[in-house]
Short mmCIF file of C-alpha atoms and ligand atoms in Angstrom, two decimals:
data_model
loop_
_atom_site.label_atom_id
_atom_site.label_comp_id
_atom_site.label_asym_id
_atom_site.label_seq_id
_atom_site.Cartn_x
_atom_site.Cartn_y
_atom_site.Cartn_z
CA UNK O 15 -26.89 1.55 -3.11
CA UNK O 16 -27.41 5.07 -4.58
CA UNK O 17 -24.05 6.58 -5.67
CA UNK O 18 -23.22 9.49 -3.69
CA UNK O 19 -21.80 12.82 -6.13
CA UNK O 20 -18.66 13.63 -3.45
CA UNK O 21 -18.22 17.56 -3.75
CA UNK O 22 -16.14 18.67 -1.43
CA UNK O 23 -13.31 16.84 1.40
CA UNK O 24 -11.70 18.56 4.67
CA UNK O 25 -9.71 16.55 6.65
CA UNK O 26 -11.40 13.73 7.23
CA UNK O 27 -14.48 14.64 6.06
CA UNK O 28 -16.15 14.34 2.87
CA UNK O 29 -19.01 16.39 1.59
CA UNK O 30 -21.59 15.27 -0.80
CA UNK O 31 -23.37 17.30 -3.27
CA UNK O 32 -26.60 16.77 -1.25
CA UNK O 33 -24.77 18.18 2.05
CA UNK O 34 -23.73 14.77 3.82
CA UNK O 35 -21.18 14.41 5.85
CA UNK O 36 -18.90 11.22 5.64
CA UNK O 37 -15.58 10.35 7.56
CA UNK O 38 -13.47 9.19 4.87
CA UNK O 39 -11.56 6.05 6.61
CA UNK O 40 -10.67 5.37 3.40
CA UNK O 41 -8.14 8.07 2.72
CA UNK O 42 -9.15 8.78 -0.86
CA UNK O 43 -7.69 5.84 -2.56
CA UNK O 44 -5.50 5.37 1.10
CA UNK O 45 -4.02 8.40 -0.69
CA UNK O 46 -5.21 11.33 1.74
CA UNK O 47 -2.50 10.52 4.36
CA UNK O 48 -2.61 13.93 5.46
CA UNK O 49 -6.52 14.45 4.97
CA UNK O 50 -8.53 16.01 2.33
CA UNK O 51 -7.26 19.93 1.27
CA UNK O 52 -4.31 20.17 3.45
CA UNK O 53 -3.68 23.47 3.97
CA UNK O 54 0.15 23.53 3.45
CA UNK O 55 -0.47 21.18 0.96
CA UNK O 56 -2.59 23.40 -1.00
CA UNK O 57 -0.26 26.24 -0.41
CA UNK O 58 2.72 24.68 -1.99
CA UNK O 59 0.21 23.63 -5.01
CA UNK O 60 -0.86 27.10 -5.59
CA UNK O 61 2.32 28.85 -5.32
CA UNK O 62 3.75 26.18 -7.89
CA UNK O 63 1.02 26.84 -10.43
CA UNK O 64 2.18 30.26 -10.29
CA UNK O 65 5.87 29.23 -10.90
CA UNK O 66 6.42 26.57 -12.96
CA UNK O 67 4.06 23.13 -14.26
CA UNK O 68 6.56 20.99 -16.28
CA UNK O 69 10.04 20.91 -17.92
CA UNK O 70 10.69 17.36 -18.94
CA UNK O 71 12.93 16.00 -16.26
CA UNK O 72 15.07 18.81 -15.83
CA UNK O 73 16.65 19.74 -12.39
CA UNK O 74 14.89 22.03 -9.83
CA UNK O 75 15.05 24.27 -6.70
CA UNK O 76 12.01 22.26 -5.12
CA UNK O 77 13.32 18.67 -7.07
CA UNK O 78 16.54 18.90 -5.08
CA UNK O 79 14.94 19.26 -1.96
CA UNK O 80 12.53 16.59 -2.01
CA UNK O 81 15.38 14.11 -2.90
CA UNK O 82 16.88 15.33 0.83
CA UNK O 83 13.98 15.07 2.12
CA UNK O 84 13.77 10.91 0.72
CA UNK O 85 17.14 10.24 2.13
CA UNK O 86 16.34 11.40 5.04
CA UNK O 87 12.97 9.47 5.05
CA UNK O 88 14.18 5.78 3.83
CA UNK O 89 16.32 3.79 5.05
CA UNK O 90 20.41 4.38 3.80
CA UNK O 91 20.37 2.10 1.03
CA UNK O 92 17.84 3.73 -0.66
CA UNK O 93 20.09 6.70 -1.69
CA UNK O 94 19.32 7.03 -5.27
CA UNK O 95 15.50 7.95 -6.89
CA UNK O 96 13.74 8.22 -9.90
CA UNK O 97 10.60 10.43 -9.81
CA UNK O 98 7.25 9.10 -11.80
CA UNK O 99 3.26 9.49 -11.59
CA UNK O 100 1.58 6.86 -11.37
CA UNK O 101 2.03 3.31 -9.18
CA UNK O 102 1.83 0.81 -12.50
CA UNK O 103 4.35 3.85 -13.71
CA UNK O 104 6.80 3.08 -11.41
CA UNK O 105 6.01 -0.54 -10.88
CA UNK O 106 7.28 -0.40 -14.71
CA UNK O 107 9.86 1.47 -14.11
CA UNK O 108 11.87 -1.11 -11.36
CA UNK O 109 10.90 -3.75 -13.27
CA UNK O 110 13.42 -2.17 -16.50
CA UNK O 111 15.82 -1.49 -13.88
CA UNK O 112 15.58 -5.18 -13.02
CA UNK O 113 16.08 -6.52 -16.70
CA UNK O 114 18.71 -4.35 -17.92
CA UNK O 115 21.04 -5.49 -14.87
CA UNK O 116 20.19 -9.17 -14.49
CA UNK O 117 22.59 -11.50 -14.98
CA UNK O 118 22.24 -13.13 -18.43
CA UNK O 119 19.88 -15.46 -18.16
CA UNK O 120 18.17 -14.57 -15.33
CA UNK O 121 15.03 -13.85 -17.19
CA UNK O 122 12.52 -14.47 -14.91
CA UNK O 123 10.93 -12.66 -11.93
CA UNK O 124 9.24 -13.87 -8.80
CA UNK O 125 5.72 -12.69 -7.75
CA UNK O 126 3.58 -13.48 -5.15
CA UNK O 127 0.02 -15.24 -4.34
CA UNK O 128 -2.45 -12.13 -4.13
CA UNK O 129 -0.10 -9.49 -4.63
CA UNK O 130 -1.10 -6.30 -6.82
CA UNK O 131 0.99 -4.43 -8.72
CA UNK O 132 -0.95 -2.09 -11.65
CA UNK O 133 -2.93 -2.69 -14.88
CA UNK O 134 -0.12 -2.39 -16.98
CA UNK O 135 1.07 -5.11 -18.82
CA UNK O 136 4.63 -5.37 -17.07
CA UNK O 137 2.91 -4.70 -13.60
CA UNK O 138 0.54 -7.31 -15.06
CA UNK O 139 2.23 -9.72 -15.49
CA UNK O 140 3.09 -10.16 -11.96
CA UNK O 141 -0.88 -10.47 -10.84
CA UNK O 142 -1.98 -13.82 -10.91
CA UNK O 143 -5.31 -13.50 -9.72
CA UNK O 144 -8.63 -11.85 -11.30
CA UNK O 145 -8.66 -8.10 -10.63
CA UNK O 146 -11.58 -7.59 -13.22
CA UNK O 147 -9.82 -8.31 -16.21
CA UNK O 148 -7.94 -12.04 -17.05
CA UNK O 149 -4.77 -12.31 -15.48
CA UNK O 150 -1.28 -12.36 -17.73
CA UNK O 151 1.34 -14.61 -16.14
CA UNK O 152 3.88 -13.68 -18.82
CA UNK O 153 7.01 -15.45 -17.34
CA UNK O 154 7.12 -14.51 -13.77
CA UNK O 155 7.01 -17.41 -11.27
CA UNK O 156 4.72 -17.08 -8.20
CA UNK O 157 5.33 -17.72 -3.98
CA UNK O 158 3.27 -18.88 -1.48
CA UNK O 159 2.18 -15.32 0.78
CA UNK O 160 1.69 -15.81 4.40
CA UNK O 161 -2.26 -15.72 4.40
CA UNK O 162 -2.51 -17.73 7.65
CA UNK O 163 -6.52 -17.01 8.20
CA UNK O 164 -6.80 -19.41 4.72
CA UNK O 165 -3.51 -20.91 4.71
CA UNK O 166 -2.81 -22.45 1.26
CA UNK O 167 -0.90 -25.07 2.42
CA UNK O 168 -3.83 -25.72 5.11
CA UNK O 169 -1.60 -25.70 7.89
CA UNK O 170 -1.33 -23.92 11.02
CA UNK O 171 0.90 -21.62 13.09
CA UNK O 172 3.47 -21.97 14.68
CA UNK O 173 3.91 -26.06 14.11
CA UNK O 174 3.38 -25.26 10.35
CA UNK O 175 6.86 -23.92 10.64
CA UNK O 176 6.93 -21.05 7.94
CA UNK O 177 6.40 -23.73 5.48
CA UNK O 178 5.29 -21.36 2.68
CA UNK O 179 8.23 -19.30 3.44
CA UNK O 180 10.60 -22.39 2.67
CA UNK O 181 8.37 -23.10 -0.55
CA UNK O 182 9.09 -19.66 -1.67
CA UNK O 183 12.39 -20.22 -1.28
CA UNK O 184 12.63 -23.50 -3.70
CA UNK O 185 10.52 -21.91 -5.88
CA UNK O 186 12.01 -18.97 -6.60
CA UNK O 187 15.58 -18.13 -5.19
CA UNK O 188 16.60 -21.51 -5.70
CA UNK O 189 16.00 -21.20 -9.67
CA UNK O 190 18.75 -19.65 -10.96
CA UNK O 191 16.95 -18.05 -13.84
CA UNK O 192 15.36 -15.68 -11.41
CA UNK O 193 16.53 -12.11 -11.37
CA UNK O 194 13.95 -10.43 -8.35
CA UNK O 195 11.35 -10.80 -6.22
CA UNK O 196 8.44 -8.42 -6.54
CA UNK O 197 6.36 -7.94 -3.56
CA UNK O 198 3.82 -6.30 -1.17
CA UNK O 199 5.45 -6.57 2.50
CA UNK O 200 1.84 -6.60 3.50
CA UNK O 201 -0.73 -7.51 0.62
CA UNK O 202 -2.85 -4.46 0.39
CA UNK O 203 -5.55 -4.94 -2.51
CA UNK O 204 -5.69 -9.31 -1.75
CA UNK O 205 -7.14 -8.14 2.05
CA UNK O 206 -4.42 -5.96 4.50
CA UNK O 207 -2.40 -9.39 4.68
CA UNK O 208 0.17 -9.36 7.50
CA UNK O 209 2.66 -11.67 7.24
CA UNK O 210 3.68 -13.51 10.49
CA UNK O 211 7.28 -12.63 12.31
CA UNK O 212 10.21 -14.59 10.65
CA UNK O 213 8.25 -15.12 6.98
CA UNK O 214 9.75 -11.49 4.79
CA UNK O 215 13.37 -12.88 7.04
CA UNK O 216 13.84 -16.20 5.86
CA UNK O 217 12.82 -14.86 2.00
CA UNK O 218 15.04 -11.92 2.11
CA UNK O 219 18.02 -13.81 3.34
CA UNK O 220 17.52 -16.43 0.63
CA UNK O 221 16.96 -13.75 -1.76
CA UNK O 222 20.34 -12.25 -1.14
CA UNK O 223 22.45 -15.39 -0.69
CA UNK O 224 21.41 -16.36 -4.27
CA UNK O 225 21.25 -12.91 -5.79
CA UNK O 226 17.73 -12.36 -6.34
CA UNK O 227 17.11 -8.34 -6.30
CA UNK O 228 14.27 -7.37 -3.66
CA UNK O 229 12.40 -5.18 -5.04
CA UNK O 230 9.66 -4.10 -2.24
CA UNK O 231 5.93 -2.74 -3.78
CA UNK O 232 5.18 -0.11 -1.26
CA UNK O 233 2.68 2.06 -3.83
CA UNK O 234 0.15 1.08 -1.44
CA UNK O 235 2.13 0.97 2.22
CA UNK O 236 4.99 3.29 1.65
CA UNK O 237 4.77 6.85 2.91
CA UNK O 238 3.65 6.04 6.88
CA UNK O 239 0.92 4.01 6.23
CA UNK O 240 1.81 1.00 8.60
CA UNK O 241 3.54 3.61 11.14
CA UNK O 242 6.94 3.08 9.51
CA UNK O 243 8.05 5.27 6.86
CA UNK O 244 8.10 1.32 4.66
CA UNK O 245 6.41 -1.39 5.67
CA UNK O 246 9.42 -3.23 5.09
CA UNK O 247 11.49 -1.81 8.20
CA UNK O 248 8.68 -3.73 10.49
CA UNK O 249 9.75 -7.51 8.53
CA UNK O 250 13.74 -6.87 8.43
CA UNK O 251 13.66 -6.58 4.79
CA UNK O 252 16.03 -4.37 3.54
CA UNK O 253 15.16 -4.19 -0.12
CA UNK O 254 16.90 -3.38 -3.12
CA UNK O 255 14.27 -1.23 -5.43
CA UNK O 256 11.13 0.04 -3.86
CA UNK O 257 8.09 1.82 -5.16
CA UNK O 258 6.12 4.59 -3.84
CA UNK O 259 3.37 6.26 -5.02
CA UNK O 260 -0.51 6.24 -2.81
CA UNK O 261 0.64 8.42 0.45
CA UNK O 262 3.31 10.60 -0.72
CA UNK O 263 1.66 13.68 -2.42
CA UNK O 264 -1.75 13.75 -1.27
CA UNK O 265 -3.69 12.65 -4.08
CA UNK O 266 -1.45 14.50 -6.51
CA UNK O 267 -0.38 12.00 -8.94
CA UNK O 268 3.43 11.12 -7.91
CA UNK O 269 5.65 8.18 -7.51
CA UNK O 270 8.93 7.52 -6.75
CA UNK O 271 10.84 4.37 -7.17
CA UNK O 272 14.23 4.46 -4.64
CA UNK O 273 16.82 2.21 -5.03
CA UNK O 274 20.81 1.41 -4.31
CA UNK O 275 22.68 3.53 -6.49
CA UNK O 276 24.68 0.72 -8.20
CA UNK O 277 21.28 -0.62 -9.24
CA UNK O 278 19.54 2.36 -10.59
CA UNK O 279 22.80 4.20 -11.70
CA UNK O 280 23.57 1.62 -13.43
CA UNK O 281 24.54 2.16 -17.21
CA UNK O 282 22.39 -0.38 -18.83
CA UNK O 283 19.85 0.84 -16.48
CA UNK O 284 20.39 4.52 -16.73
CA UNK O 285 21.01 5.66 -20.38
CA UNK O 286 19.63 9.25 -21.14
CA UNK O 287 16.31 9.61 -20.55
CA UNK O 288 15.75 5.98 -19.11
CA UNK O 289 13.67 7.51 -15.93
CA UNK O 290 12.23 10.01 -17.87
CA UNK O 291 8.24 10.63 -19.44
CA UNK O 292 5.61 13.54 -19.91
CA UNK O 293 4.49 13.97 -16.61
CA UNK O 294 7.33 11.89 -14.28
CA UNK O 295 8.54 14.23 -11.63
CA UNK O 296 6.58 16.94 -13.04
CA UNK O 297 6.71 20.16 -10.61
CA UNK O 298 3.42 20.12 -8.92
CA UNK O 299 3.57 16.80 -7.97
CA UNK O 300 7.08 17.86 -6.57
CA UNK O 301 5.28 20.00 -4.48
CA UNK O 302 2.23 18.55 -3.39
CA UNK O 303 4.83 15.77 -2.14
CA UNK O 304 7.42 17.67 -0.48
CA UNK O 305 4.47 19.67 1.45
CA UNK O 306 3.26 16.59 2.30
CA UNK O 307 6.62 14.63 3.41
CA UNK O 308 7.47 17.72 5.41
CA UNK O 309 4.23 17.70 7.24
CA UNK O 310 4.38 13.84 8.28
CA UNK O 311 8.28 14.75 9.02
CA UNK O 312 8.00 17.67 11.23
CA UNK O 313 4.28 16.77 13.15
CA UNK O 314 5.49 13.01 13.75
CA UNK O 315 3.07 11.82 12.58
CA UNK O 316 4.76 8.20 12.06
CA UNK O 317 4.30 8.08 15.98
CA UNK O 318 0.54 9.15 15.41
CA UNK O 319 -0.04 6.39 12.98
CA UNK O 320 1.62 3.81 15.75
CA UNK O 321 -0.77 4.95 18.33
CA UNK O 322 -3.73 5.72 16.83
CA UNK O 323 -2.68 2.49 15.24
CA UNK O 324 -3.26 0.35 18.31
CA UNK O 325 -6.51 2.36 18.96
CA UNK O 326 -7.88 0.90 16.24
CA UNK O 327 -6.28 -2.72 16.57
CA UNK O 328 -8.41 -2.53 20.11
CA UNK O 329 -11.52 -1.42 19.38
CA UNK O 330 -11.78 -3.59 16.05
CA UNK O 331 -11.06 -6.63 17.62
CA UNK O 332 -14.05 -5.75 20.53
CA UNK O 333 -16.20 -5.89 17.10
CA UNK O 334 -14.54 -9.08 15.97
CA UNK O 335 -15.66 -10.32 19.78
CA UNK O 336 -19.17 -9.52 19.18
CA UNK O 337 -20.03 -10.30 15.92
CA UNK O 338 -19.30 -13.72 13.97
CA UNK O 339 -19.42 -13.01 10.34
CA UNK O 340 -16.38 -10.82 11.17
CA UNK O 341 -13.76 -14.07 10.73
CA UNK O 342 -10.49 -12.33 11.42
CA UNK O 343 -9.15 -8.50 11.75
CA UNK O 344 -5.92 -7.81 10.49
CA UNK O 345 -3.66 -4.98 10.19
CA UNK O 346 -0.68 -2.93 11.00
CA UNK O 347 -0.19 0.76 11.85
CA UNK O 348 -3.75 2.57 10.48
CA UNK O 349 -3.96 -0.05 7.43
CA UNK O 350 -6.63 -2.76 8.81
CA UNK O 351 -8.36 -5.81 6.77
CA UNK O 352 -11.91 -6.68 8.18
CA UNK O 353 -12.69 -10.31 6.36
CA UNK O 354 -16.31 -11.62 6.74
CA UNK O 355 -17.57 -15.06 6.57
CA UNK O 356 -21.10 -16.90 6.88
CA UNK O 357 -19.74 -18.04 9.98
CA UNK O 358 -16.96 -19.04 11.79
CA UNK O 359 -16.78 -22.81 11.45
CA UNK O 360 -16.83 -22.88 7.43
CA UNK O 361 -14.75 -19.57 7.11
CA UNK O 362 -16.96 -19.29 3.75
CA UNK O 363 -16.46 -15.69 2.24
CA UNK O 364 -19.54 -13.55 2.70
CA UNK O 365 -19.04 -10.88 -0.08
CA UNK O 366 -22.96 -10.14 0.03
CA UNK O 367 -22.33 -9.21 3.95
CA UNK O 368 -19.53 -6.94 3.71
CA UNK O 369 -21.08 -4.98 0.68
CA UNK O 370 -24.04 -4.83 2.85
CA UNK O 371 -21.76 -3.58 6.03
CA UNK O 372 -19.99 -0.85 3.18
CA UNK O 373 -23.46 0.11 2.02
CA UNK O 374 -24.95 1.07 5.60
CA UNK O 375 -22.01 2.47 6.61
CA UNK O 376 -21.87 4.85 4.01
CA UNK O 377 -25.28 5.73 4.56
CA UNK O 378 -24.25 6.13 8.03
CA UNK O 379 -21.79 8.64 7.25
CA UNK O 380 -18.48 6.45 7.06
CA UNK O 381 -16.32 5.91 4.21
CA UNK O 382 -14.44 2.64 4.04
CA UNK O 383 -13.09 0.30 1.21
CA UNK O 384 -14.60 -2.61 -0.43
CA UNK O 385 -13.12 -5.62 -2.04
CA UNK O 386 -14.83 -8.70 -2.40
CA UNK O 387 -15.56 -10.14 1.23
CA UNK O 388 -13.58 -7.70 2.79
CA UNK O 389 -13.30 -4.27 4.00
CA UNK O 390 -10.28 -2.08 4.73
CA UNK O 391 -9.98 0.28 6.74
CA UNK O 392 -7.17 3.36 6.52
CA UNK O 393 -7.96 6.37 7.65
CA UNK O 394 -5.91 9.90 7.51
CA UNK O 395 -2.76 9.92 9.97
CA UNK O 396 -4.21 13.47 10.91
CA UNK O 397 -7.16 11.86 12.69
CA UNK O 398 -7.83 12.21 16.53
CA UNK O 399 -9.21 9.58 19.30
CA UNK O 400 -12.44 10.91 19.14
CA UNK O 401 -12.74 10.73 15.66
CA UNK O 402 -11.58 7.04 15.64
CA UNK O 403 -13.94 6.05 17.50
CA UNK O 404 -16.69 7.86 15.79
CA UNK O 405 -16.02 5.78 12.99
CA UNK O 406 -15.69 2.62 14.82
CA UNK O 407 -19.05 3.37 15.74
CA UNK O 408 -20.33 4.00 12.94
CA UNK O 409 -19.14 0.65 11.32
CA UNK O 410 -20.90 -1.46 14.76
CA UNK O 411 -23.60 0.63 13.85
CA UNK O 412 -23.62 -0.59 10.52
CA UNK O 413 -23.23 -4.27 11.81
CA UNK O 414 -25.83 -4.33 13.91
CA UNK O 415 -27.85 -2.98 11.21
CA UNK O 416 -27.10 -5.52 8.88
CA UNK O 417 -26.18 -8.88 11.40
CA UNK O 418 -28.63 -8.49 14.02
C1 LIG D 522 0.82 -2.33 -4.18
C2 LIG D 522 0.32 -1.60 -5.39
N1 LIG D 522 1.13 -1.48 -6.46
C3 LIG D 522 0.74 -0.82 -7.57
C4 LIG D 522 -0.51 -0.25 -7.66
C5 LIG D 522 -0.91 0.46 -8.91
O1 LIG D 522 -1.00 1.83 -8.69
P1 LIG D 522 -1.82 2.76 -9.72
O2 LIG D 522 -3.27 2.47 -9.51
O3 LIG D 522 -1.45 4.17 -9.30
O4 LIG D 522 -1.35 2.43 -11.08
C6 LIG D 522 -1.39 -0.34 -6.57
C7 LIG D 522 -2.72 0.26 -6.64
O5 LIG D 522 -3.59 0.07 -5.82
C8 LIG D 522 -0.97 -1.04 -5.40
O6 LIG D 522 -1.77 -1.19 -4.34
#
């Protein structure tokens, strides 16, 4: 696979140094909700390098405005934020919020099966799976996630009854040393892992009848992604701490973690300085994200994602029709899993095919993203039909190339 040299992006197009073209259906790092080079987004960039790059965490014009903008974005409990860089940053950051209110003796915190959270060792310690470097359980305590195409339990919907739901609920918010719950609403990095209707319920409810904080990872799906400003307003979760970061300022790095106010305006939890570091909330990443929030806002582009959204549901599931080693195709709003096996019968992961599949395609002229046996797909909200199904097309192209 020869490494492309990526010089340029527009849109959804990326440029290599050689003069290819590539649709980027992978956002950036699902970061480019808006595109590559937004024009307004580029704007508010260069008019803030003229003004003003960083002043610790001290208020500003533009600051104040993007917190409106928030509250007017997430849902009402989420009235109170704390403005960061990176998503192990703020990952970090909810999980201090989490230990200096818990209870006394509530000193551990739930994670779950395949979720990612950030190389960092707090963020770390809640990734119980090899990401390319050993795992660190430290002392969180894991749940069963709702991976129903290789159910861990082995059982199947519906008569399996949400049985890993219940097991997450005696394994964690039945302990009474457990403080949160730390999780993806739908695992992003472990595969684009939707959870079936009535799993995120029965958790949250036990979560708050025994006083375990939610604390919702939405680095990855927060912003739009899965055509609801968080993923979590799809599962009836209504979490306590969130964190933001991948879609919010355009590639700029910025993160935000949101939270109730009594949580994060705490005093243990909220001493001077306690949200504060070099580059958290700096002003260009201020403005790269309001530009950007403003633009999903005002073009409703939420709506775009839902229907462009269903586009791609429809046309990916015509390739799951015609092809075998595609096993299942999963996803929600423009955030899509493609899993491939040997075949269909042994459900055996085919890493070798997919990187094959990835490889083609990008010598096609389509940018997706590869982990393992699977491929996601998550393109920029700003796309059009047309362009959807150029890429579709390009990744059956890429199939037939490789499976036929
Ligand atoms: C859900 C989730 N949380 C946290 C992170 C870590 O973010 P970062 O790479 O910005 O540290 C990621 C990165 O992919 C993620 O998907």
């Amino acid at each position: 696979m020869g490494r492309r040299v990526f010089a340029e992006g527009r849109g959804p197009v990326l440029t290599d140094l050689d003069g290819n073209q590539y649709l980027d259906f992978a956002a950036g790092t699902l970061t480019q909700s808006l595109g590559h080079g937004h024009p307004e987004v580029v704007e508010a960039l260069t008019a803030q390098a003229r003004r003003l790059w960083n002043v610790h965490d001290s208020a500003t014009p533009d600051r104040a405005a993007l917190l409106e903008l928030l509250a007017r974005l997430l849902p009402e409990q989420l009235d109170t934020y704390a403005l960061f860089s990176t998503g192990a940053e703020v990952v970090e950051a909810a999980l201090r919020v989490v230990q200096a209110t818990a209870e006394p003796g509530r000193n551990r915190i739930g994670a779950m099966r395949g979720g990612f959270h950030g190389k960092t060792t707090g963020a770390r310690m809640l990734v119980h799976w090899d990401i390319g470097h050993q795992s660190f359980a430290g002392n969180s305590v894991l749940g069963y996630s709702a991976y129903c195409y290789r159910c861990p339990l082995e059982l199947t919907r519906p008569s399996c009854g949400l049985r890993c739901a219940s097991l997450v609920r005696r394994h964690i918010t039945d302990k009474p040393n457990t403080s949160a719950l730390v999780f993806e609403p739908v695992l992003g990095a472990a595969g684009v892992i939707v959870p079936p209707p009535g799993y995120w319920e029965q958790i949250a409810d036990a979560c708050h009848a025994s006083g375990v904080l939610l604390v919702a990872d939405e680095v990855l799906t927060g912003g739009g992604r899965t055509g609801t400003f968080l993923a979590s307003e799809q599962f009836g979760v209504e979490p306590d701490l969130v964190t933001l970061s991948k879609g919010l300022a355009s590639g700029f790095p910025f993160a935000v973690l949101a939270g109730r106010a009594d949580l994060l305006r705490h005093p243990a939890a909220s001493e001077s300085g306690a949200y504060a570091s070099t580059y958290a909330g700096n002003p260009l990443g201020i403005a790269a994200a309001r530009a950007t929030l403003e633009v999903i806002e005002r073009d409703r582009l939420l709506e775009r994602v839902r229907v462009l959204g269903e586009l791609l549901h429809d046309r990916l599931s015509a390739l799951a029709a015609r092809f075998d080693n595609l096993g299942d195709v999963r996803g929600l709003g423009l955030l899509y899993g493609l899993e491939f096996v040997t075949d269909r019968q042994s459900r055996t992961p085919a890493p070798h095919i997919a990187r094959a599949v990835y490889a083609t395609a990008l010598d096609l002229g389509l940018r997706v993203a590869l982990g393992g046996h699977i491929l996601r797909l998550a393109p920029p909200f700003t796309l059009d039909q047309p362009l959807l199904d150029e890429g579709v097309g390009l990744l059956e192209q890429a199939m037939e190339r490789v499976l036929t």
